[in-house]
PDB file of C-alpha atoms in Angstrom:
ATOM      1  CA  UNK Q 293      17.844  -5.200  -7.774  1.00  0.00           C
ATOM      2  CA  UNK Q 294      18.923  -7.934  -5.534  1.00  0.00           C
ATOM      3  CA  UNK Q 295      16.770  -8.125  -2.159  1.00  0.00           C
ATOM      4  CA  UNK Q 296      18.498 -10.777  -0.575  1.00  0.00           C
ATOM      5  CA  UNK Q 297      17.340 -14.620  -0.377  1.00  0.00           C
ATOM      6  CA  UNK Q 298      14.569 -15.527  -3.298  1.00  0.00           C
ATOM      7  CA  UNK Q 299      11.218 -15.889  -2.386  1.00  0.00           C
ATOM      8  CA  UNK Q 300       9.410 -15.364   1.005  1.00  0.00           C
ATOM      9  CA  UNK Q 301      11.534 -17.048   2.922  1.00  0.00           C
ATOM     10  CA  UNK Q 302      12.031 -15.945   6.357  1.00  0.00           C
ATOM     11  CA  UNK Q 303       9.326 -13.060   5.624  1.00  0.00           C
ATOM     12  CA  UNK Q 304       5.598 -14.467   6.117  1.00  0.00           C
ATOM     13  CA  UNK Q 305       4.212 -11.341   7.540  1.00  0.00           C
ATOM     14  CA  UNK Q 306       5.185  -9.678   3.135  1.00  0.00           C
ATOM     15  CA  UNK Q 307       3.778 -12.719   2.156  1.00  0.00           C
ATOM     16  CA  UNK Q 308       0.254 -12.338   3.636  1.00  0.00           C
ATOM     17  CA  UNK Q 309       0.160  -9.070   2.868  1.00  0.00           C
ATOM     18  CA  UNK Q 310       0.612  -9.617  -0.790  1.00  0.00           C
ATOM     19  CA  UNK Q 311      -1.584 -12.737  -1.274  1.00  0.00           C
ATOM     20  CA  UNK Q 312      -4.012 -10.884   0.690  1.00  0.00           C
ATOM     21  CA  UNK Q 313      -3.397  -7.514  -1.678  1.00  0.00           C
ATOM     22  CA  UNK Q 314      -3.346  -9.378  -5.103  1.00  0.00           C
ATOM     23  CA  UNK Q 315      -6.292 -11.516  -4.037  1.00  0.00           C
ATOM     24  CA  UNK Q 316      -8.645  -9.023  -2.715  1.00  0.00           C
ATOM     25  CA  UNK Q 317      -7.789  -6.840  -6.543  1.00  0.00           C
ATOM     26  CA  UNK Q 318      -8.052  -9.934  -8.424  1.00  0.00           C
ATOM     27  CA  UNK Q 319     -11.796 -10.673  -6.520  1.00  0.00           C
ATOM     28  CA  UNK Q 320     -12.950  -7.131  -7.215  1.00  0.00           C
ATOM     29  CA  UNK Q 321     -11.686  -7.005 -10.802  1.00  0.00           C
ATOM     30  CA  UNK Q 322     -13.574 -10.477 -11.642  1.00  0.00           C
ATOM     31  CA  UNK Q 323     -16.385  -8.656 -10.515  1.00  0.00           C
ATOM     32  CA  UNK Q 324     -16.003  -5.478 -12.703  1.00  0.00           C
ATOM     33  CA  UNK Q 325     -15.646  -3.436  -9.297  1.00  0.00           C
ATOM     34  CA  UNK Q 326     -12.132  -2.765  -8.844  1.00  0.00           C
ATOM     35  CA  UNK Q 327     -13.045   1.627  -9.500  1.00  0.00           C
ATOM     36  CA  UNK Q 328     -15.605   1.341  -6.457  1.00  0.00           C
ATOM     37  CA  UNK Q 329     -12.559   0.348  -3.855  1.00  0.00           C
ATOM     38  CA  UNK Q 330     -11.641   4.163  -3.190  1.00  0.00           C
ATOM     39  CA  UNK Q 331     -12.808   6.125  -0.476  1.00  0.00           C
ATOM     40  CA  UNK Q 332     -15.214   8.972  -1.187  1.00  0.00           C
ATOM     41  CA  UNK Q 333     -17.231  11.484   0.966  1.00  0.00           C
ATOM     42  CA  UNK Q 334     -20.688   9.347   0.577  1.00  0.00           C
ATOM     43  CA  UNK Q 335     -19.258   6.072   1.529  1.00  0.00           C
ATOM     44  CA  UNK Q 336     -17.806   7.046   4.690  1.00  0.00           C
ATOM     45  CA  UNK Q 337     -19.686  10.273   6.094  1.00  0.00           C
ATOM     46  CA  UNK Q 338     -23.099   9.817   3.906  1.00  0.00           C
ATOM     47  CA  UNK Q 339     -23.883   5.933   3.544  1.00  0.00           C
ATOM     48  CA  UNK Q 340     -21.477   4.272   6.446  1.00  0.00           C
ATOM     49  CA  UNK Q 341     -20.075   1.959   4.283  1.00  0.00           C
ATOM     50  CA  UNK Q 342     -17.172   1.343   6.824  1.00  0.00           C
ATOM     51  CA  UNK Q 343     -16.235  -1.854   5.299  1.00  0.00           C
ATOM     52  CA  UNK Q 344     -14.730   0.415   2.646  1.00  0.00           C
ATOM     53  CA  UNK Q 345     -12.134   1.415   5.012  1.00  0.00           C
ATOM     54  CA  UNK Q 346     -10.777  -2.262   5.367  1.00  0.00           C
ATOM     55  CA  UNK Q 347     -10.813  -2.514   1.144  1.00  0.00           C
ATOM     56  CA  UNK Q 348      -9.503   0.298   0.584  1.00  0.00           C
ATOM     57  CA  UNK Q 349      -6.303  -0.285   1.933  1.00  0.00           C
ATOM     58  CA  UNK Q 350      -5.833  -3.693   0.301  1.00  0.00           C
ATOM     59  CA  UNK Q 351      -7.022  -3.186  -3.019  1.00  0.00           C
ATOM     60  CA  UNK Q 352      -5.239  -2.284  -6.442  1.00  0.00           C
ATOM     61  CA  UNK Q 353      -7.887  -0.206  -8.881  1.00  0.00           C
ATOM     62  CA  UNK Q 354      -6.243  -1.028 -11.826  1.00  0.00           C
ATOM     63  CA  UNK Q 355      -4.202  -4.210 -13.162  1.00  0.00           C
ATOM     64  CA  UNK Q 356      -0.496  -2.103 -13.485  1.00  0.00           C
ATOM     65  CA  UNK Q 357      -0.610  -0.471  -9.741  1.00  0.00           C
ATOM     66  CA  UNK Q 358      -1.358  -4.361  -8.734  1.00  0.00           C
ATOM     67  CA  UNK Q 359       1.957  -5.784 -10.724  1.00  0.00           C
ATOM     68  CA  UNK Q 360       4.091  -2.428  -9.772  1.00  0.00           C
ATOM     69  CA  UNK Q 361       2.784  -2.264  -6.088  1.00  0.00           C
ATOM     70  CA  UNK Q 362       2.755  -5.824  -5.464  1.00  0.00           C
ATOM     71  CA  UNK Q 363       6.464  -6.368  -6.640  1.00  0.00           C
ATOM     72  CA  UNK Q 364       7.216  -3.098  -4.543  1.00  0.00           C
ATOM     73  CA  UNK Q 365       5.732  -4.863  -1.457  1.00  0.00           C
ATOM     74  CA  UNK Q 366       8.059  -7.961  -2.917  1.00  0.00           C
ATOM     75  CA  UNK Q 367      11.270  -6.278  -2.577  1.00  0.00           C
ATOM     76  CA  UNK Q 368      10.845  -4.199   0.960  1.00  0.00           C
ATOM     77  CA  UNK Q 369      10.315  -7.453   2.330  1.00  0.00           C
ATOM     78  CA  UNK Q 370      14.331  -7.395   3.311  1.00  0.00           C
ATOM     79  CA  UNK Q 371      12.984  -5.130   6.104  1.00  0.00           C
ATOM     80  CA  UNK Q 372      10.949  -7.864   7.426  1.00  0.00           C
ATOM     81  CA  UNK Q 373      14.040  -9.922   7.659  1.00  0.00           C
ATOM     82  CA  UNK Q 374      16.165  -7.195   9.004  1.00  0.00           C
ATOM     83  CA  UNK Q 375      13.893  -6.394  12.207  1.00  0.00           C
ATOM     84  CA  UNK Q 376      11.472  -9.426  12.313  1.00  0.00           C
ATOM     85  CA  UNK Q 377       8.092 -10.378  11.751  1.00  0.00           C
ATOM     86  CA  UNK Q 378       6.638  -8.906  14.829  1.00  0.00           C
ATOM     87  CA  UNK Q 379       8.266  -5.166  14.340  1.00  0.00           C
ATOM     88  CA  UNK Q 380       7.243  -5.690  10.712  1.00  0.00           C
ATOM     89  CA  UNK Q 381       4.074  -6.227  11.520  1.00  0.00           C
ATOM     90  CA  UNK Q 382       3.515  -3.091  14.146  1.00  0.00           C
ATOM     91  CA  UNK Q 383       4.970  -1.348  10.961  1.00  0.00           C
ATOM     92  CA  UNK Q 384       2.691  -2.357   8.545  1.00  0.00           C
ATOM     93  CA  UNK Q 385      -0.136  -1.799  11.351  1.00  0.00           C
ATOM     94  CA  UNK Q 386       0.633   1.098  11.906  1.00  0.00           C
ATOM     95  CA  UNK Q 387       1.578   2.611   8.885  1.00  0.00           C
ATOM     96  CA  UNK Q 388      -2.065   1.375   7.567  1.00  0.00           C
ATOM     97  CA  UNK Q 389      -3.548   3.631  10.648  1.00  0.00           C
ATOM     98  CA  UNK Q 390      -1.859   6.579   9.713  1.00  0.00           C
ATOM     99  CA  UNK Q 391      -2.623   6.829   5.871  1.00  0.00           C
ATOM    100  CA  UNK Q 392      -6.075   5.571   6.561  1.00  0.00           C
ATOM    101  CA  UNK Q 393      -6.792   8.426   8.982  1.00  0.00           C
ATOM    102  CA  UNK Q 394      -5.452  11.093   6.888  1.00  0.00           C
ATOM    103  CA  UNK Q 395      -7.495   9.935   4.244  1.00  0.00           C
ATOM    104  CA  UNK Q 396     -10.510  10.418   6.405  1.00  0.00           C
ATOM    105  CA  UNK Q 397      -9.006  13.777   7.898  1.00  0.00           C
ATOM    106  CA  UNK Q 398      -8.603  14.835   3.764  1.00  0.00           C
ATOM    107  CA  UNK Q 399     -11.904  13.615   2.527  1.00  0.00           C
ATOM    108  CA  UNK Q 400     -13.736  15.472   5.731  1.00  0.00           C
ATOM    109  CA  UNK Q 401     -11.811  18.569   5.208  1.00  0.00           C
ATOM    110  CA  UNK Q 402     -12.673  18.698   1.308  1.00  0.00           C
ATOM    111  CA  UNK Q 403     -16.600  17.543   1.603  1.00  0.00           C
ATOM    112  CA  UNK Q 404     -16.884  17.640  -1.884  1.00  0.00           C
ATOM    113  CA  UNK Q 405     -19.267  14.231  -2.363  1.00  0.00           C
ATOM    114  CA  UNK Q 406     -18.934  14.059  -5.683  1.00  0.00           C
ATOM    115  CA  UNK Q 407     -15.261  14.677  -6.990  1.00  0.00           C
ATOM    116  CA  UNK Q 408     -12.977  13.251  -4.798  1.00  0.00           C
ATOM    117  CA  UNK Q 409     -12.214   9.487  -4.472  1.00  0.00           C
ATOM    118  CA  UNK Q 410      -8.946   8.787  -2.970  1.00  0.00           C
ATOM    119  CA  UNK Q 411      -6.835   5.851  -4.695  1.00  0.00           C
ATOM    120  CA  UNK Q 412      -7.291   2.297  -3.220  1.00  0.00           C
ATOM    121  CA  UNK Q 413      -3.982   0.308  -2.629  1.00  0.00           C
ATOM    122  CA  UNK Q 414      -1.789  -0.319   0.386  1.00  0.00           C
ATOM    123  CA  UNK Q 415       0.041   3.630  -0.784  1.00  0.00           C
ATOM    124  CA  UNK Q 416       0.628   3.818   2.559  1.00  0.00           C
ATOM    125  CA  UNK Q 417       2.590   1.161   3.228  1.00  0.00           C
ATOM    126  CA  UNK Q 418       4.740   1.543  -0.157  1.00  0.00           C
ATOM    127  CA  UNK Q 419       5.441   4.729   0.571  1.00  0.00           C
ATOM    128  CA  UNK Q 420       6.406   4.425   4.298  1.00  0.00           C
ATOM    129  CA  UNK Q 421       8.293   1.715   3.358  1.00  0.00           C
ATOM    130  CA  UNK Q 422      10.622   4.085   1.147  1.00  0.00           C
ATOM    131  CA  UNK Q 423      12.054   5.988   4.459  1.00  0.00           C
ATOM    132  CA  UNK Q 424      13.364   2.948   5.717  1.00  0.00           C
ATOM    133  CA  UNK Q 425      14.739   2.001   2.129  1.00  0.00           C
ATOM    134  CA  UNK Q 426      16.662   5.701   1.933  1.00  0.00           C
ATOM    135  CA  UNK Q 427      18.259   5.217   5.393  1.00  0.00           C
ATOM    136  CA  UNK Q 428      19.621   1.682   4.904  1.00  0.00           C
ATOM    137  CA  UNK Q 429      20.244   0.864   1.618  1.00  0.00           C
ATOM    138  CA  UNK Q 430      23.301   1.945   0.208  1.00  0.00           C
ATOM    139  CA  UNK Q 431      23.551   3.826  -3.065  1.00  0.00           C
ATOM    140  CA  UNK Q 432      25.463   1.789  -5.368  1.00  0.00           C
ATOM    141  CA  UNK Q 433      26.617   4.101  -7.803  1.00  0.00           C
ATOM    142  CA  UNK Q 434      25.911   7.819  -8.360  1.00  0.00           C
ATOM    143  CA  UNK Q 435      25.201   9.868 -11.954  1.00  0.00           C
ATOM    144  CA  UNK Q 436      24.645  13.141 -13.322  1.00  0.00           C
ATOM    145  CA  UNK Q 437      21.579  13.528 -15.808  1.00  0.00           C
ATOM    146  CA  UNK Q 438      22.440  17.059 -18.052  1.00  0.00           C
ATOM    147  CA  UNK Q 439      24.899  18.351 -14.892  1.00  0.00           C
ATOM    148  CA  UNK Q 440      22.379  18.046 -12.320  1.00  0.00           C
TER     149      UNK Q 440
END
């Protein structure tokens, strides 16, 4: 999968956003606390550990969603070059916002403090990222798998 140039060039906005992803995982895993990034009932509604909302968002839980997530964040950095660092930005921002708050809106609806932790990781972004990646990519080449 070719994404255009090499490297981050022309796209420091990605750039920050994975050294600041891969180091924030890489800090909490030294520390044997990369399960605790999640959000849970407690933290937020019970103890107020809002700083958990921040953390959350830019921390891997496990070493494999940091290599897969962080090379995911790698290769949607052509959007960044497509419509700038500033729009990129307002995405990312905002895209953050959104999956942060529904988190909240989920874990308030469920209230269940002890069996729901929602997975830590900028999902959010990935996954908003994929729309964008649909609409103006091309498909190179179509296939059947069994006639489907």
């Amino acid at each position: 999968m070719s994404g255009g140039p090499s490297g981050f060039h022309n796209a420091p906005v990605t750039r920050a956003f994975v050294l600041l992803t891969a180091a924030l995982t890489i800090f909490f895993g030294i520390q044997g606390r990369s399960s605790a990034i999640g959000l849970s009932y407690q933290d937020i509604f019970k103890k107020l550990h809002l700083w958990k909302l921040i953390t959350s968002v830019f921390g891997f839980s496990s070493t494999p969603e940091l290599v897969f997530g962080l090379y995911l964040l790698y290769y949607f950095r052509i959007f960044e070059r497509q419509i700038g660092s500033n729009k990129y930005s307002v995405f990312i921002l905002f895209s953050v916002i959104v999956s942060s708050l529904l988190g909240i809106l989920a874990l308030a609806f469920l209230k269940d403090p002890a069996l729901y932790v929602l997975a830590s990781g900028p999902y959010g972004v990935i996954f908003s990222s994929f729309l964008p990646f649909y609409f103006d990519i091309p498909v190179s080449s179509r296939f059947r798998i069994f006639g489907i």
